[in-house]
Amino acid sequence: GENVEQHPSTLSVQEGDSAVIKCTYSDSASNYFPWYKQELGKRPQLIIDIRSNVGEKKDQRIAVTLNKTAKHFSLHITETQPEDSAVYFCAARGSGNEKLTFGTGTRLTIIP
Amino acid sequence: DTEVTQTPKHLVMGMTNKKSLKCEQHMGHRAMYWYKQKAKKPPELMFVYSYEKLSINESVPSRFSPECPNSSLLNLHLHALQPEDSALYLCASSPRLGGSTYNEQFFGPGTRLTVL
């Protein structure tokens, strides 16, 4: 089955700087890669996703890149703000697969 | 309505109690999911329903019993739980199952369950 590794487990960034979180996956058939943000006590919220037919997707300060050859994908947050502090989970789903496999999460702290 | 809702928000139950968690969505989604999330861990899939039929059971103990009465509702019946079952129980929905594109999965706010 699919295995998703996520690094780092914790990340502290000065406000205004950029943050990068990286994930690798094992199943080369995976074709959908969402990122979820979960604030303390709240639901995981889908913030951006990417499909295997594109290499990069951007939405304002958030971008995701995908390298299918290396089987890794990354979340980039620019101009970080205190409200970006949360736990971020990457996930992967294979073609014809009904399940999302989640990474172990990254706790991002933005230092004012 | 573009949300998944869950009730109750919090639930405390004894090991001999029977209780139910409820999930509702009115987005026309035909796939619905139950996840369990422990502190500082990712969501862990328990059950998946597709078109009101159970599609996936991730070897969940029988003290958890899912039910999908219609396309908008998903229940999780709880009986004889253990303290280690205390967790955040999340419901999610997506337009359909499978790896097709534009099949985003959206989570409800969860039910915080404590088993005494």
Tab-separated table of C-alpha atoms in Angstrom, chain B residues 6-101:
chain	number	residue	atom	x	y	z
B	6	GLN	CA	-21.327	16.709	13.039
B	7	THR	CA	-23.170	16.275	16.320
B	8	PRO	CA	-22.512	16.258	19.168
B	9	LYS	CA	-19.363	18.396	19.493
B	10	HIS	CA	-18.351	16.649	22.687
B	11	LEU	CA	-19.393	13.317	24.157
B	12	VAL	CA	-18.458	11.665	27.429
B	13	MET	CA	-19.558	8.087	27.891
B	14	GLY	CA	-18.961	5.160	30.163
B	15	MET	CA	-17.752	1.799	28.944
B	16	THR	CA	-21.236	0.292	29.221
B	17	ASN	CA	-23.068	3.097	27.424
B	18	LYS	CA	-24.499	3.107	23.923
B	19	LYS	CA	-24.256	6.355	21.994
B	20	SER	CA	-24.289	7.536	18.404
B	21	LEU	CA	-22.388	10.137	16.429
B	22	LYS	CA	-24.118	11.894	13.558
B	23	CYS	CA	-22.759	13.425	10.369
B	24	GLU	CA	-24.662	15.330	7.703
B	25	GLN	CA	-23.842	16.926	4.360
B	26	HIS	CA	-26.040	18.551	1.737
B	27	MET	CA	-23.492	18.929	-1.029
B	28	GLY	CA	-24.788	15.952	-2.999
B	29	HIS	CA	-21.648	13.986	-2.183
B	30	ARG	CA	-22.005	10.227	-2.616
B	31	ALA	CA	-18.976	9.111	-0.608
B	32	MET	CA	-18.794	9.544	3.154
B	33	TYR	CA	-16.060	8.607	5.590
B	34	TRP	CA	-15.393	8.088	9.279
B	35	TYR	CA	-11.936	8.840	10.644
B	36	LYS	CA	-10.458	8.592	14.121
B	37	GLN	CA	-7.792	11.099	15.124
B	38	LYS	CA	-5.618	10.855	18.213
B	39	ALA	CA	-3.700	13.859	19.490
B	40	LYS	CA	-0.734	14.858	17.331
B	41	LYS	CA	-1.516	12.128	14.779
B	42	PRO	CA	-3.021	12.196	11.288
B	43	PRO	CA	-6.616	11.100	10.709
B	44	GLU	CA	-6.949	7.316	10.583
B	45	LEU	CA	-9.568	5.912	8.217
B	46	MET	CA	-12.236	3.692	9.782
B	47	PHE	CA	-15.094	3.289	7.276
B	48	VAL	CA	-16.061	4.443	3.799
B	49	TYR	CA	-19.561	4.501	2.325
B	50	SER	CA	-20.254	4.880	-1.368
B	51	TYR	CA	-23.834	5.398	-2.523
B	52	GLU	CA	-25.048	4.375	0.945
B	53	LYS	CA	-23.212	1.051	0.801
B	54	LEU	CA	-20.247	0.165	2.998
B	55	SER	CA	-17.205	0.117	0.736
B	56	ILE	CA	-14.302	-0.035	3.179
B	57	ASN	CA	-14.020	-1.282	6.756
B	58	GLU	CA	-10.466	-0.837	7.977
B	59	SER	CA	-10.700	-3.805	10.360
B	60	VAL	CA	-12.439	-1.676	12.949
B	61	PRO	CA	-13.608	-3.444	16.141
B	62	SER	CA	-17.304	-4.331	16.157
B	63	ARG	CA	-17.954	-1.963	19.074
B	64	PHE	CA	-18.032	0.674	16.317
B	65	SER	CA	-20.992	0.219	13.980
B	66	PRO	CA	-21.518	2.567	11.022
B	67	GLU	CA	-24.805	3.278	9.321
B	68	CYS	CA	-25.719	5.319	6.257
B	69	PRO	CA	-29.513	5.826	6.283
B	70	ASN	CA	-29.483	8.041	3.184
B	71	SER	CA	-27.110	9.927	0.934
B	72	SER	CA	-26.878	12.905	3.309
B	73	LEU	CA	-26.522	11.164	6.649
B	74	LEU	CA	-23.861	9.017	8.263
B	75	ASN	CA	-24.020	7.627	11.773
B	76	LEU	CA	-21.505	5.875	13.970
B	77	HIS	CA	-23.014	3.764	16.729
B	78	LEU	CA	-20.834	3.187	19.761
B	79	HIS	CA	-21.184	0.379	22.297
B	80	ALA	CA	-18.915	-0.996	25.021
B	81	LEU	CA	-16.054	1.327	24.158
B	82	GLN	CA	-12.701	1.324	25.892
B	83	PRO	CA	-10.816	4.324	27.311
B	84	GLU	CA	-8.293	4.005	24.460
B	85	ASP	CA	-11.131	4.789	22.044
B	86	SER	CA	-11.111	8.366	23.318
B	87	ALA	CA	-10.264	10.534	20.317
B	88	LEU	CA	-11.591	13.083	17.838
B	89	TYR	CA	-13.974	11.365	15.414
B	90	LEU	CA	-14.093	13.078	12.064
B	91	CYS	CA	-16.610	12.631	9.304
B	92	ALA	CA	-15.720	13.561	5.728
B	93	SER	CA	-17.417	13.536	2.358
B	94	SER	CA	-16.388	13.698	-1.277
B	95	PRO	CA	-18.331	13.821	-4.554
B	96	ARG	CA	-17.585	10.147	-5.184
B	97	LEU	CA	-15.040	7.463	-4.464
B	98	GLY	CA	-11.926	6.791	-6.329
B	99	GLY	CA	-8.949	8.522	-7.804
B	100	SER	CA	-10.732	10.566	-10.426
B	101	THR	CA	-9.960	14.249	-10.557
